[in-house]
Amino acid sequence: PEPPQAPPPKPTAPPLPFQYSGKSEDADGGNLLVYLAKGNESFAVKPGEKFAGVYQFEGIEKGKLVILYLPLLVKQRLSIGLIE
């Protein structure tokens, strides 16, 4: 008898197609706005905001943007090169 086939690999989110362009926030640390670029497109997003059809910006943790890939509910991180 043939051995059982391995289950198909778990779906994964595609690599993030964005580049970090900068951020702004009020002096008291509120109203965070992050700027991202993807080719000729640019996005200005706040925590909790959906963008580019399938992503949601979650916030910043340890110098990385946390972006949720909505179809799979997978959190991805994009380095911004700063320690927050």
PDB file of C-alpha atoms in Angstrom:
ATOM      1  CA  PRO A   1       0.000   0.000   0.000  1.00  0.00           C
ATOM      2  CA  GLU A   2       1.100   3.567  -0.682  1.00  0.00           C
ATOM      3  CA  PRO A   3       1.946   5.746   2.284  1.00  0.00           C
ATOM      4  CA  PRO A   4      -0.582   8.538   2.917  1.00  0.00           C
ATOM      5  CA  GLN A   5       0.234  11.788   1.222  1.00  0.00           C
ATOM      6  CA  ALA A   6       1.331  14.698   3.348  1.00  0.00           C
ATOM      7  CA  PRO A   7      -1.340  17.351   3.788  1.00  0.00           C
ATOM      8  CA  PRO A   8      -0.981  20.389   1.560  1.00  0.00           C
ATOM      9  CA  PRO A   9       1.076  23.204   3.064  1.00  0.00           C
ATOM     10  CA  LYS A  10      -0.799  25.746   5.126  1.00  0.00           C
ATOM     11  CA  PRO A  11      -1.605  28.866   3.067  1.00  0.00           C
ATOM     12  CA  THR A  12       0.659  31.795   3.810  1.00  0.00           C
ATOM     13  CA  ALA A  13       0.391  35.494   3.156  1.00  0.00           C
ATOM     14  CA  PRO A  14       2.385  36.882   0.243  1.00  0.00           C
ATOM     15  CA  PRO A  15       5.420  39.039   1.063  1.00  0.00           C
ATOM     16  CA  LEU A  16       4.463  42.597   1.905  1.00  0.00           C
ATOM     17  CA  PRO A  17       4.649  44.716  -1.268  1.00  0.00           C
ATOM     18  CA  PHE A  18       5.067  48.009   0.607  1.00  0.00           C
ATOM     19  CA  GLN A  19       7.929  50.300   1.458  1.00  0.00           C
ATOM     20  CA  TYR A  20       7.868  52.442   4.571  1.00  0.00           C
ATOM     21  CA  SER A  21       7.908  56.148   3.667  1.00  0.00           C
ATOM     22  CA  GLY A  22       7.534  57.778   7.068  1.00  0.00           C
ATOM     23  CA  LYS A  23       5.127  58.600   9.876  1.00  0.00           C
ATOM     24  CA  SER A  24       3.625  61.523  11.710  1.00  0.00           C
ATOM     25  CA  GLU A  25       1.976  61.830  15.086  1.00  0.00           C
ATOM     26  CA  ASP A  26       0.859  64.519  17.480  1.00  0.00           C
ATOM     27  CA  ALA A  27       3.263  65.757  20.151  1.00  0.00           C
ATOM     28  CA  ASP A  28       1.355  63.724  22.748  1.00  0.00           C
ATOM     29  CA  GLY A  29       1.859  60.532  20.718  1.00  0.00           C
ATOM     30  CA  GLY A  30      -1.730  60.389  19.475  1.00  0.00           C
ATOM     31  CA  ASN A  31      -3.107  60.410  15.923  1.00  0.00           C
ATOM     32  CA  LEU A  32      -0.427  58.190  14.413  1.00  0.00           C
ATOM     33  CA  LEU A  33      -0.343  58.239  10.616  1.00  0.00           C
ATOM     34  CA  VAL A  34       1.999  55.938   8.668  1.00  0.00           C
ATOM     35  CA  TYR A  35       2.972  56.475   5.034  1.00  0.00           C
ATOM     36  CA  LEU A  36       3.534  53.470   2.772  1.00  0.00           C
ATOM     37  CA  ALA A  37       4.388  53.167  -0.915  1.00  0.00           C
ATOM     38  CA  LYS A  38       3.714  50.390  -3.412  1.00  0.00           C
ATOM     39  CA  GLY A  39       4.974  51.183  -6.904  1.00  0.00           C
ATOM     40  CA  ASN A  40       3.170  54.363  -7.982  1.00  0.00           C
ATOM     41  CA  GLU A  41       0.586  54.077  -5.203  1.00  0.00           C
ATOM     42  CA  SER A  42       0.895  55.647  -1.782  1.00  0.00           C
ATOM     43  CA  PHE A  43      -1.105  55.089   1.376  1.00  0.00           C
ATOM     44  CA  ALA A  44      -1.526  57.108   4.576  1.00  0.00           C
ATOM     45  CA  VAL A  45      -3.003  54.811   7.205  1.00  0.00           C
ATOM     46  CA  LYS A  46      -4.019  54.994  10.860  1.00  0.00           C
ATOM     47  CA  PRO A  47      -4.108  52.035  13.264  1.00  0.00           C
ATOM     48  CA  GLY A  48      -7.149  49.869  12.488  1.00  0.00           C
ATOM     49  CA  GLU A  49      -7.522  51.242   8.961  1.00  0.00           C
ATOM     50  CA  LYS A  50      -7.888  48.916   5.962  1.00  0.00           C
ATOM     51  CA  PHE A  51      -5.948  49.692   2.780  1.00  0.00           C
ATOM     52  CA  ALA A  52      -4.954  48.216  -0.590  1.00  0.00           C
ATOM     53  CA  GLY A  53      -8.005  45.957  -0.512  1.00  0.00           C
ATOM     54  CA  VAL A  54      -6.602  43.158   1.660  1.00  0.00           C
ATOM     55  CA  TYR A  55      -4.474  44.753   4.400  1.00  0.00           C
ATOM     56  CA  GLN A  56      -5.120  46.451   7.722  1.00  0.00           C
ATOM     57  CA  PHE A  57      -2.560  48.522   9.619  1.00  0.00           C
ATOM     58  CA  GLU A  58      -2.445  47.366  13.250  1.00  0.00           C
ATOM     59  CA  GLY A  59       0.272  49.571  14.757  1.00  0.00           C
ATOM     60  CA  ILE A  60       3.999  49.708  15.515  1.00  0.00           C
ATOM     61  CA  GLU A  61       5.829  47.206  17.730  1.00  0.00           C
ATOM     62  CA  LYS A  62       9.583  47.162  18.395  1.00  0.00           C
ATOM     63  CA  GLY A  63      10.515  49.218  15.339  1.00  0.00           C
ATOM     64  CA  LYS A  64       8.241  47.307  12.955  1.00  0.00           C
ATOM     65  CA  LEU A  65       4.880  48.025  11.393  1.00  0.00           C
ATOM     66  CA  VAL A  66       2.304  45.333  12.113  1.00  0.00           C
ATOM     67  CA  ILE A  67       0.097  44.746   9.076  1.00  0.00           C
ATOM     68  CA  LEU A  68      -2.725  42.210   9.005  1.00  0.00           C
ATOM     69  CA  TYR A  69      -3.295  40.273   5.767  1.00  0.00           C
ATOM     70  CA  LEU A  70      -7.084  40.039   5.921  1.00  0.00           C
ATOM     71  CA  PRO A  71      -7.812  36.965   3.732  1.00  0.00           C
ATOM     72  CA  LEU A  72      -5.815  34.707   6.084  1.00  0.00           C
ATOM     73  CA  LEU A  73      -5.811  36.896   9.212  1.00  0.00           C
ATOM     74  CA  VAL A  74      -2.006  36.685   9.285  1.00  0.00           C
ATOM     75  CA  LYS A  75       0.009  39.433  10.952  1.00  0.00           C
ATOM     76  CA  GLN A  76       3.108  40.507   9.071  1.00  0.00           C
ATOM     77  CA  ARG A  77       5.848  42.898  10.112  1.00  0.00           C
ATOM     78  CA  LEU A  78       7.648  45.529   8.082  1.00  0.00           C
ATOM     79  CA  SER A  79      10.839  47.004   9.531  1.00  0.00           C
ATOM     80  CA  ILE A  80      10.996  50.781   9.758  1.00  0.00           C
ATOM     81  CA  GLY A  81      14.542  50.852  11.092  1.00  0.00           C
ATOM     82  CA  LEU A  82      13.645  52.649  14.326  1.00  0.00           C
ATOM     83  CA  ILE A  83      13.195  51.458  17.876  1.00  0.00           C
ATOM     84  CA  GLU A  84       9.769  52.540  19.076  1.00  0.00           C
TER      85      GLU A  84
END
